[in-house]
Amino acid sequence: MAAISSGQGPIDWQDKVTAKRRQQQESIPSDWTIDSAVIDGLTNVLEVPVTCALLTSKEIEITSADVPVLLHNIAQGIWTSVQVTTAFCKRAVIAHQLTNCLTEVYIDDALKRAAELDDYLKQHGTVVGPLHGLPVSLKDQFCIKGREATMGYVSWIGKLAKDDAGVVKLLIENGAVLYVKTNVPQTLMWGETFNNVFGRTLNPHNTNCTSGGSTGGEGALIALRGSVLGVGTDIAGSIRIPSHYNGVYGFKPSSHRVPTFGMVNSLDGQDSIATSAGPLASSVSGLKVFMQTILSSRPWTVDPSLIRKPWDEEAYGLADHGRGDTLCFGILWEDGHLKPHPPISRALLMAKRALEQAGHKVIDWVPLQHRELNTNAVSGFIFIPPQYVLFKLNTDSSELSRGADPSEIPPFRQPRQPLSAFELWQLHKERRELRQAYFDHWNGTKNVTGTGRPVDAIIAPVMPYTSLPHGSTGPATYTLVFSTLDCPSLVVPVTKVDPAVDVKAAPHQFSGDDDEALYNIYDPELLAGLPVGLQVVGQRHEEEAILAMGAILDDALKQL
Amino acid sequence: MAAISSGQGPIDWQDKVTAKRRQQQESIPSDWTIDSAVIDGLTNVLEVPVTCALLTSKEIEITSADVPVLLHNIAQGIWTSVQVTTAFCKRAVIAHQLTNCLTEVYIDDALKRAAELDDYLKQHGTVVGPLHGLPVSLKDQFCIKGREATMGYVSWIGKLAKDDAGVVKLLIENGAVLYVKTNVPQTLMWGETFNNVFGRTLNPHNTNCTSGGSTGGEGALIALRGSVLGVGTDIAGSIRIPSHYNGVYGFKPSSHRVPTFGMVNSLDGQDSIATSAGPLASSVSGLKVFMQTILSSRPWTVDPSLIRKPWDEEAYGLADHGRGDTLCFGILWEDGHLKPHPPISRALLMAKRALEQAGHKVIDWVPLQHRELNTNAVSGFIFIPPQYVLFKLNTDSSELSRGADPSEIPPFRQPRQPLSAFELWQLHKERRELRQAYFDHWNGTKNVTGTGRPVDAIIAPVMPYTSLPHGSTGPATYTLVFSTLDCPSLVVPVTKVDPAVDVKAAPHQFSGDDDEALYNIYDPELLAGLPVGLQVVGQRHEEEAILAMGAILDDALKQL
């Protein structure tokens, strides 16, 4: 077993993990422990927060409320922030016991902050900002001054952040209460959540299945309403996949609209596809509150890599989309590479029916060079040569494989030929041509939509499958393609796997081995009840419009 | 002598050049030739277009008019576009004979287009767009379908563009007339204009001195009013240096606001510092017309790499700068590395006096890590390994050195160690920290300006010297630093070298050998009459505000 050197001489890495987990355990009040009998034999644990008898009915009411209701009730003095924060802290701790979704827990700090906000409101009769008193959860990456952000690396345990991340500064400025951080996969570059420090995060819909990644802790936490608004990051699908897998709402903005400065990351300096920070929430309105608040706070002053483009109410009113009167959506049924599983295709059909019923037009979206766009991205940015990771870890060469099941080390965490800057430039050049062709293709649809405009938004699968048993997640080509195009994408939960209708289809003409393997893995009984979400994708920097169109799809689905 | 293979067997490269120059000569009416007696012995040729007797007084009136006047008079039918285009074609051809500033010349096409626009106006009583009938010159890089864009490479002669560049599409859509393209240095990565195909472009203020680069052809052409509005590109100073050297106005926007798609370039795929396209003009209002027109034309539809951020009239009205009432400018007197020559320092003093006289505040700008920002940029992007250039040329390994005076091959065109993608990422990471520190420093000035805002704009030298005799141009650290920061920068002409006042100072404490060499090169008699411009620099994406503040400085200087 490998040893890590520290000031006190070599310490076994597992001792460091044990100490870290004990510290986590000690940050949680012991009387918030679930009676193990309540969960015995359960794989779907969604109802446990309500049935476990730890929450009062008031706390259940609070944690069941939507973000605007919570903000309104706090601002009106109907609920105090201390009440709300207590309720969410308790429910988050319950969620953690069910899915192992948390990393850092700051209950005392959160309650102190909530009390200060309550005092402020009482004293001044006004809120400090639009998020006044609302608990907001954070993916482990976002640094809080003086706190850890280990990102699941043993060698980062004990390293304290020197400053708040940009997004943390804006959340605090706008009145949010920070209370928990959530789990991630090692390196972040994986669609499941597992690392050597905190272990694995489970899917509350089926604990035998993955919560997804890399924002997997948030996905599980929000599904259990241990949070109604959290912040994640997405470079290839890391907000969208957990949203889809856990049946919550998620939004990946275009890059450079929400601050990413001051967070820890895996690929610092890799600018070919920039990490987007964005919200996960229990509703579209939760996503909108976050985006509107951040974009209205001059976020470029805390992160100068951002575009100086404030929240645009006109764009949210769909000024560029006929004010939303008759929209035309394009549905991506499949990408010509991986054929989606039956529940995904059914969700697309539901979206089509719902939108048509709401008076909108729906046409087929013809994918253009999705495989080339994905290959370009994977060649250029999902590129973690060992020397890079070791540079970051700086202590121990075995961190990457240690502890993990070797079958769960994805190919991109294994050694790769280093890329030269020259080769990277060739990929950028190719990508620019691919993007240009894609948007020309998109803008060219104005000749077929009948609205005089190009397709207003694309409705697409998030993944061609739902959450799967731990360790089975494959490539994220349906999300990555829209990262390569830098499009905003909002995930709306649509349905759940129903073995009665989502029967396995007869084999189709497989596009390749991966398509065949995907077909074979589908088992409706095994996946029963797992959620299905869909992406609503807009053109670059159309964040506001996609928030509006995401709400239109969500409302339409609720009318079905 | 090296040979180039072609379909017809080997042809000497100089034969190709001779043929290309003959083709250029044939595109110019022979009765537009200047009598050589008119220019004999002249080094300042600025007045020759007026004195050479080729232009009618009406043509002199037209070519002396400012952009808004031209547009107004054409739109009102006072002047036809054919009249205006003829005048500028003639004057451009005169300018070319004086400075060798043109590459491609399309007089027949331009007059045909002008006639069509005149017909349109007559028939519809309205203009096709805000640039209706105005001749706009283009740096050689911007492709016009079916035309050459050799960028001075012998091996690109005869290669015809497949499509119009994005900016060309928008210019045409908005009514501009394209008539000439202008000269550039080989590789573009040099502050002087010389290549093996078209030779050297001279400075019309002193033909012994350089017109600058890389947009050197535009600089000379606009100084002679062979154009009042041209389009250039800038990655390290390539719009700003020729503006300063030739006494014209220039504007480098932040990257990704003006289309660069569909132009030829030297560093395709190099995204670390993206090329900015922007205007050079005979007035700030010319710059503004271009920017407002392009940004109001949904430029992201022709180039999806652009930010979706249309022209913002509120920002132009200085909404973020107290509506322009009492601005606070910061003056960068020197960067701590290269001490500016006396006329540059005097120009800064004039700016200070002018702004104070106009009721604004002026404080000293304290530079932060300019040397580190420049080193970072040079390490990361001015990086043309031979294999990259050869990849582009694809024919002849000797193109780069051939013909050029070896002393004029700048270091960055000589072989360099290839950089790995990993090393590039480390530079990006460092740059992000440097940028963050710089903007924190900038935003921190709100505590000292007395306006409640940070410094509204920085006034800085363009170069620490004026145009110099051919072959003497050194590093462009005063411009590059604001490229690394991705700030908009507008160049305003301020004064000219006056040996009576710009006397050589006593030696100062030199910061290094380059500072000492710069001191030694200053000779007020040699440089007498050369123009001095200054940069007005804003924060990222403040294009509209900087156009407004550039006009404020320009107006204030005119009141001195």
mmCIF file of N, CA and C in Angstrom, chain A residues 109-203:
data_model
loop_
_atom_site.group_PDB
_atom_site.id
_atom_site.type_symbol
_atom_site.label_atom_id
_atom_site.label_comp_id
_atom_site.label_asym_id
_atom_site.label_seq_id
_atom_site.Cartn_x
_atom_site.Cartn_y
_atom_site.Cartn_z
ATOM 1 N N ASP A 109 -21.853 27.251 10.750
ATOM 2 C CA ASP A 109 -21.654 28.484 9.975
ATOM 3 C C ASP A 109 -22.940 28.917 9.292
ATOM 4 N N ALA A 110 -23.639 27.930 8.736
ATOM 5 C CA ALA A 110 -24.854 28.244 7.978
ATOM 6 C C ALA A 110 -25.905 28.852 8.893
ATOM 7 N N LEU A 111 -26.071 28.275 10.078
ATOM 8 C CA LEU A 111 -27.097 28.779 10.990
ATOM 9 C C LEU A 111 -26.730 30.163 11.517
ATOM 10 N N LYS A 112 -25.436 30.382 11.721
ATOM 11 C CA LYS A 112 -24.971 31.698 12.162
ATOM 12 C C LYS A 112 -25.285 32.742 11.081
ATOM 13 N N ARG A 113 -24.934 32.386 9.855
ATOM 14 C CA ARG A 113 -25.193 33.280 8.715
ATOM 15 C C ARG A 113 -26.701 33.540 8.568
ATOM 16 N N ALA A 114 -27.497 32.476 8.700
ATOM 17 C CA ALA A 114 -28.954 32.626 8.571
ATOM 18 C C ALA A 114 -29.487 33.578 9.641
ATOM 19 N N ALA A 115 -28.959 33.432 10.833
ATOM 20 C CA ALA A 115 -29.414 34.296 11.931
ATOM 21 C C ALA A 115 -29.059 35.757 11.645
ATOM 22 N N GLU A 116 -27.858 35.966 11.096
ATOM 23 C CA GLU A 116 -27.447 37.333 10.747
ATOM 24 C C GLU A 116 -28.377 37.919 9.686
ATOM 25 N N LEU A 117 -28.734 37.090 8.717
ATOM 26 C CA LEU A 117 -29.625 37.571 7.654
ATOM 27 C C LEU A 117 -31.011 37.883 8.222
ATOM 28 N N ASP A 118 -31.479 37.027 9.121
ATOM 29 C CA ASP A 118 -32.776 37.296 9.770
ATOM 30 C C ASP A 118 -32.728 38.620 10.528
ATOM 31 N N ASP A 119 -31.613 38.846 11.240
ATOM 32 C CA ASP A 119 -31.455 40.100 11.979
ATOM 33 C C ASP A 119 -31.471 41.292 11.033
ATOM 34 N N TYR A 120 -30.739 41.132 9.934
ATOM 35 C CA TYR A 120 -30.657 42.227 8.953
ATOM 36 C C TYR A 120 -32.047 42.593 8.449
ATOM 37 N N LEU A 121 -32.790 41.567 8.095
ATOM 38 C CA LEU A 121 -34.142 41.795 7.564
ATOM 39 C C LEU A 121 -35.014 42.497 8.602
ATOM 40 N N LYS A 122 -34.909 42.021 9.844
ATOM 41 C CA LYS A 122 -35.718 42.601 10.918
ATOM 42 C C LYS A 122 -35.333 44.078 11.128
ATOM 43 N N GLN A 123 -34.027 44.313 11.101
ATOM 44 C CA GLN A 123 -33.516 45.649 11.379
ATOM 45 C C GLN A 123 -33.791 46.639 10.246
ATOM 46 N N HIS A 124 -33.541 46.189 8.999
ATOM 47 C CA HIS A 124 -33.633 47.101 7.848
ATOM 48 C C HIS A 124 -34.944 46.981 7.090
ATOM 49 N N GLY A 125 -35.703 45.945 7.379
ATOM 50 C CA GLY A 125 -36.961 45.755 6.654
ATOM 51 C C GLY A 125 -36.763 45.413 5.194
ATOM 52 N N THR A 126 -35.531 45.037 4.834
ATOM 53 C CA THR A 126 -35.281 44.711 3.428
ATOM 54 C C THR A 126 -34.242 43.595 3.335
ATOM 55 N N VAL A 127 -34.242 42.929 2.216
ATOM 56 C CA VAL A 127 -33.310 41.811 2.028
ATOM 57 C C VAL A 127 -31.953 42.330 1.567
ATOM 58 N N VAL A 128 -30.905 41.531 1.786
ATOM 59 C CA VAL A 128 -29.575 41.963 1.309
ATOM 60 C C VAL A 128 -29.428 41.727 -0.183
ATOM 61 N N GLY A 129 -30.227 40.837 -0.739
ATOM 62 C CA GLY A 129 -30.147 40.550 -2.173
ATOM 63 C C GLY A 129 -31.208 39.537 -2.533
ATOM 64 N N PRO A 130 -31.322 39.233 -3.815
ATOM 65 C CA PRO A 130 -32.417 38.361 -4.275
ATOM 66 C C PRO A 130 -32.356 36.927 -3.738
ATOM 67 N N LEU A 131 -31.219 36.501 -3.187
ATOM 68 C CA LEU A 131 -31.143 35.131 -2.632
ATOM 69 C C LEU A 131 -31.224 35.143 -1.112
ATOM 70 N N HIS A 132 -31.688 36.230 -0.547
ATOM 71 C CA HIS A 132 -31.676 36.415 0.912
ATOM 72 C C HIS A 132 -32.183 35.182 1.671
ATOM 73 N N GLY A 133 -31.274 34.598 2.443
ATOM 74 C CA GLY A 133 -31.661 33.536 3.370
ATOM 75 C C GLY A 133 -31.766 32.157 2.770
ATOM 76 N N LEU A 134 -31.572 32.000 1.469
ATOM 77 C CA LEU A 134 -31.759 30.704 0.822
ATOM 78 C C LEU A 134 -30.496 29.846 0.921
ATOM 79 N N PRO A 135 -30.599 28.627 1.442
ATOM 80 C CA PRO A 135 -29.450 27.720 1.422
ATOM 81 C C PRO A 135 -29.158 27.282 -0.014
ATOM 82 N N VAL A 136 -27.903 27.412 -0.413
ATOM 83 C CA VAL A 136 -27.474 26.997 -1.752
ATOM 84 C C VAL A 136 -26.312 26.023 -1.581
ATOM 85 N N SER A 137 -26.438 24.858 -2.198
ATOM 86 C CA SER A 137 -25.376 23.853 -2.103
ATOM 87 C C SER A 137 -24.361 24.056 -3.226
ATOM 88 N N LEU A 138 -23.151 23.562 -2.996
ATOM 89 C CA LEU A 138 -22.045 23.782 -3.945
ATOM 90 C C LEU A 138 -21.336 22.476 -4.250
ATOM 91 N N LYS A 139 -21.051 22.262 -5.506
ATOM 92 C CA LYS A 139 -20.153 21.181 -5.898
ATOM 93 C C LYS A 139 -18.817 21.397 -5.189
ATOM 94 N N ASP A 140 -18.128 20.335 -4.842
ATOM 95 C CA ASP A 140 -16.912 20.437 -4.024
ATOM 96 C C ASP A 140 -15.864 21.385 -4.589
ATOM 97 N N GLN A 141 -15.856 21.579 -5.918
ATOM 98 C CA GLN A 141 -14.855 22.428 -6.581
ATOM 99 C C GLN A 141 -14.822 23.875 -6.119
ATOM 100 N N PHE A 142 -15.976 24.388 -5.699
ATOM 101 C CA PHE A 142 -16.049 25.831 -5.411
ATOM 102 C C PHE A 142 -15.433 26.140 -4.054
ATOM 103 N N CYS A 143 -14.388 26.914 -4.066
ATOM 104 C CA CYS A 143 -13.646 27.187 -2.834
ATOM 105 C C CYS A 143 -14.386 28.157 -1.928
ATOM 106 N N ILE A 144 -14.330 27.864 -0.644
ATOM 107 C CA ILE A 144 -14.777 28.791 0.401
ATOM 108 C C ILE A 144 -13.546 29.071 1.249
ATOM 109 N N LYS A 145 -13.265 30.323 1.433
ATOM 110 C CA LYS A 145 -12.045 30.731 2.125
ATOM 111 C C LYS A 145 -11.856 29.979 3.455
ATOM 112 N N GLY A 146 -10.666 29.418 3.630
ATOM 113 C CA GLY A 146 -10.353 28.742 4.884
ATOM 114 C C GLY A 146 -10.904 27.329 4.988
ATOM 115 N N ARG A 147 -11.556 26.871 3.913
ATOM 116 C CA ARG A 147 -12.161 25.535 3.929
ATOM 117 C C ARG A 147 -11.479 24.643 2.910
ATOM 118 N N GLU A 148 -11.722 23.352 3.020
ATOM 119 C CA GLU A 148 -11.134 22.413 2.075
ATOM 120 C C GLU A 148 -11.965 22.296 0.804
ATOM 121 N N ALA A 149 -11.275 21.953 -0.273
ATOM 122 C CA ALA A 149 -11.918 21.590 -1.535
ATOM 123 C C ALA A 149 -11.046 20.472 -2.097
ATOM 124 N N THR A 150 -11.179 19.277 -1.558
ATOM 125 C CA THR A 150 -10.242 18.193 -1.898
ATOM 126 C C THR A 150 -10.518 17.601 -3.268
ATOM 127 N N MET A 151 -11.739 17.759 -3.771
ATOM 128 C CA MET A 151 -12.122 17.170 -5.045
ATOM 129 C C MET A 151 -11.851 15.658 -5.036
ATOM 130 N N GLY A 152 -11.826 15.077 -3.831
ATOM 131 C CA GLY A 152 -11.662 13.630 -3.729
ATOM 132 C C GLY A 152 -10.231 13.145 -3.806
ATOM 133 N N TYR A 153 -9.262 14.051 -3.785
ATOM 134 C CA TYR A 153 -7.851 13.638 -3.786
ATOM 135 C C TYR A 153 -7.356 13.541 -2.342
ATOM 136 N N VAL A 154 -6.835 12.402 -1.981
ATOM 137 C CA VAL A 154 -6.292 12.217 -0.640
ATOM 138 C C VAL A 154 -5.216 13.274 -0.372
ATOM 139 N N SER A 155 -4.420 13.528 -1.390
ATOM 140 C CA SER A 155 -3.288 14.439 -1.198
ATOM 141 C C SER A 155 -3.702 15.889 -1.023
ATOM 142 N N TRP A 156 -4.951 16.196 -1.248
ATOM 143 C CA TRP A 156 -5.417 17.576 -1.025
ATOM 144 C C TRP A 156 -6.084 17.756 0.341
ATOM 145 N N ILE A 157 -6.216 16.679 1.078
ATOM 146 C CA ILE A 157 -6.834 16.798 2.402
ATOM 147 C C ILE A 157 -6.009 17.772 3.245
ATOM 148 N N GLY A 158 -6.676 18.694 3.898
ATOM 149 C CA GLY A 158 -5.987 19.640 4.776
ATOM 150 C C GLY A 158 -5.548 20.912 4.096
ATOM 151 N N LYS A 159 -5.679 20.964 2.772
ATOM 152 C CA LYS A 159 -5.311 22.167 2.014
ATOM 153 C C LYS A 159 -6.483 23.144 2.098
ATOM 154 N N LEU A 160 -6.243 24.339 2.635
ATOM 155 C CA LEU A 160 -7.361 25.265 2.838
ATOM 156 C C LEU A 160 -7.378 26.347 1.761
ATOM 157 N N ALA A 161 -8.553 26.679 1.276
ATOM 158 C CA ALA A 161 -8.687 27.668 0.199
ATOM 159 C C ALA A 161 -8.296 29.053 0.704
ATOM 160 N N LYS A 162 -7.572 29.793 -0.127
ATOM 161 C CA LYS A 162 -7.106 31.129 0.265
ATOM 162 C C LYS A 162 -8.191 32.178 0.084
ATOM 163 N N ASP A 163 -9.163 31.890 -0.774
ATOM 164 C CA ASP A 163 -10.175 32.907 -1.044
ATOM 165 C C ASP A 163 -11.469 32.208 -1.479
ATOM 166 N N ASP A 164 -12.555 32.947 -1.439
ATOM 167 C CA ASP A 164 -13.813 32.445 -1.972
ATOM 168 C C ASP A 164 -13.744 32.417 -3.504
ATOM 169 N N ALA A 165 -14.302 31.397 -4.115
ATOM 170 C CA ALA A 165 -14.451 31.381 -5.566
ATOM 171 C C ALA A 165 -15.357 32.537 -5.990
ATOM 172 N N GLY A 166 -15.229 32.954 -7.234
ATOM 173 C CA GLY A 166 -16.028 34.073 -7.746
ATOM 174 C C GLY A 166 -17.513 33.866 -7.538
ATOM 175 N N VAL A 167 -17.987 32.677 -7.838
ATOM 176 C CA VAL A 167 -19.426 32.430 -7.716
ATOM 177 C C VAL A 167 -19.851 32.447 -6.248
ATOM 178 N N VAL A 168 -18.952 32.027 -5.365
ATOM 179 C CA VAL A 168 -19.243 32.058 -3.925
ATOM 180 C C VAL A 168 -19.385 33.510 -3.462
ATOM 181 N N LYS A 169 -18.467 34.357 -3.937
ATOM 182 C CA LYS A 169 -18.571 35.781 -3.585
ATOM 183 C C LYS A 169 -19.927 36.355 -3.986
ATOM 184 N N LEU A 170 -20.362 36.036 -5.197
ATOM 185 C CA LEU A 170 -21.635 36.599 -5.676
ATOM 186 C C LEU A 170 -22.822 36.005 -4.923
ATOM 187 N N LEU A 171 -22.742 34.714 -4.589
ATOM 188 C CA LEU A 171 -23.837 34.103 -3.823
ATOM 189 C C LEU A 171 -23.970 34.788 -2.465
ATOM 190 N N ILE A 172 -22.833 35.007 -1.813
ATOM 191 C CA ILE A 172 -22.863 35.643 -0.487
ATOM 192 C C ILE A 172 -23.385 37.079 -0.611
ATOM 193 N N GLU A 173 -22.858 37.796 -1.581
ATOM 194 C CA GLU A 173 -23.284 39.185 -1.820
ATOM 195 C C GLU A 173 -24.797 39.273 -2.031
ATOM 196 N N ASN A 174 -25.361 38.240 -2.636
ATOM 197 C CA ASN A 174 -26.795 38.256 -2.930
ATOM 198 C C ASN A 174 -27.647 37.597 -1.852
ATOM 199 N N GLY A 175 -27.008 37.210 -0.733
ATOM 200 C CA GLY A 175 -27.792 36.774 0.415
ATOM 201 C C GLY A 175 -27.920 35.272 0.618
ATOM 202 N N ALA A 176 -27.231 34.470 -0.195
ATOM 203 C CA ALA A 176 -27.367 33.017 -0.038
ATOM 204 C C ALA A 176 -26.705 32.538 1.253
ATOM 205 N N VAL A 177 -27.144 31.393 1.717
ATOM 206 C CA VAL A 177 -26.549 30.714 2.872
ATOM 207 C C VAL A 177 -25.846 29.468 2.344
ATOM 208 N N LEU A 178 -24.542 29.348 2.618
ATOM 209 C CA LEU A 178 -23.796 28.160 2.181
ATOM 210 C C LEU A 178 -23.807 27.151 3.313
ATOM 211 N N TYR A 179 -24.088 25.891 3.009
ATOM 212 C CA TYR A 179 -24.233 24.919 4.106
ATOM 213 C C TYR A 179 -23.579 23.580 3.819
ATOM 214 N N VAL A 180 -23.530 23.162 2.527
ATOM 215 C CA VAL A 180 -22.881 21.881 2.225
ATOM 216 C C VAL A 180 -22.182 21.965 0.873
ATOM 217 N N LYS A 181 -21.148 21.117 0.733
ATOM 218 C CA LYS A 181 -20.559 20.894 -0.587
ATOM 219 C C LYS A 181 -20.770 19.417 -0.932
ATOM 220 N N THR A 182 -20.704 19.129 -2.224
ATOM 221 C CA THR A 182 -21.178 17.820 -2.689
ATOM 222 C C THR A 182 -20.124 17.068 -3.495
ATOM 223 N N ASN A 183 -20.342 15.797 -3.589
ATOM 224 C CA ASN A 183 -19.321 14.860 -4.061
ATOM 225 C C ASN A 183 -19.135 14.865 -5.582
ATOM 226 N N VAL A 184 -17.933 14.458 -5.966
ATOM 227 C CA VAL A 184 -17.506 14.464 -7.377
ATOM 228 C C VAL A 184 -16.692 13.209 -7.672
ATOM 229 N N PRO A 185 -16.531 12.848 -8.948
ATOM 230 C CA PRO A 185 -15.608 11.773 -9.289
ATOM 231 C C PRO A 185 -14.168 12.278 -9.296
ATOM 232 N N GLN A 186 -13.267 11.373 -9.042
ATOM 233 C CA GLN A 186 -11.853 11.680 -9.153
ATOM 234 C C GLN A 186 -11.558 12.206 -10.558
ATOM 235 N N THR A 187 -10.837 13.287 -10.648
ATOM 236 C CA THR A 187 -10.480 14.007 -11.894
ATOM 237 C C THR A 187 -11.658 14.771 -12.493
ATOM 238 N N LEU A 188 -12.857 14.566 -12.031
ATOM 239 C CA LEU A 188 -14.092 15.179 -12.556
ATOM 240 C C LEU A 188 -14.480 14.640 -13.933
ATOM 241 N N MET A 189 -13.537 14.005 -14.629
ATOM 242 C CA MET A 189 -13.781 13.656 -16.024
ATOM 243 C C MET A 189 -14.448 12.296 -16.138
ATOM 244 N N TRP A 190 -15.597 12.154 -15.505
ATOM 245 C CA TRP A 190 -16.277 10.865 -15.535
ATOM 246 C C TRP A 190 -17.744 11.088 -15.206
ATOM 247 N N GLY A 191 -18.598 10.325 -15.845
ATOM 248 C CA GLY A 191 -20.038 10.467 -15.657
ATOM 249 C C GLY A 191 -20.597 9.704 -14.463
ATOM 250 N N GLU A 192 -19.751 9.343 -13.520
ATOM 251 C CA GLU A 192 -20.200 8.726 -12.265
ATOM 252 C C GLU A 192 -19.430 9.384 -11.128
ATOM 253 N N THR A 193 -19.920 9.229 -9.910
ATOM 254 C CA THR A 193 -19.289 9.914 -8.792
ATOM 255 C C THR A 193 -18.681 8.919 -7.815
ATOM 256 N N PHE A 194 -17.361 8.865 -7.841
ATOM 257 C CA PHE A 194 -16.613 7.997 -6.940
ATOM 258 C C PHE A 194 -15.223 8.574 -6.759
ATOM 259 N N ASN A 195 -14.724 8.602 -5.533
ATOM 260 C CA ASN A 195 -13.318 8.962 -5.304
ATOM 261 C C ASN A 195 -12.832 8.292 -4.033
ATOM 262 N N ASN A 196 -11.532 8.342 -3.818
ATOM 263 C CA ASN A 196 -10.913 7.610 -2.703
ATOM 264 C C ASN A 196 -11.178 8.238 -1.340
ATOM 265 N N VAL A 197 -11.545 9.506 -1.335
ATOM 266 C CA VAL A 197 -11.759 10.169 -0.040
ATOM 267 C C VAL A 197 -13.177 9.920 0.459
ATOM 268 N N PHE A 198 -14.159 10.245 -0.372
ATOM 269 C CA PHE A 198 -15.549 10.212 0.086
ATOM 270 C C PHE A 198 -16.312 8.992 -0.409
ATOM 271 N N GLY A 199 -15.716 8.262 -1.343
ATOM 272 C CA GLY A 199 -16.395 7.074 -1.856
ATOM 273 C C GLY A 199 -17.422 7.417 -2.906
ATOM 274 N N ARG A 200 -18.459 6.569 -3.009
ATOM 275 C CA ARG A 200 -19.394 6.605 -4.115
ATOM 276 C C ARG A 200 -20.717 7.271 -3.722
ATOM 277 N N THR A 201 -21.260 8.058 -4.628
ATOM 278 C CA THR A 201 -22.595 8.638 -4.435
ATOM 279 C C THR A 201 -23.615 7.802 -5.203
ATOM 280 N N LEU A 202 -24.697 7.467 -4.501
ATOM 281 C CA LEU A 202 -25.714 6.574 -5.070
ATOM 282 C C LEU A 202 -26.874 7.374 -5.649
ATOM 283 N N ASN A 203 -27.591 6.737 -6.546
ATOM 284 C CA ASN A 203 -28.775 7.367 -7.127
ATOM 285 C C ASN A 203 -29.980 7.092 -6.228
#
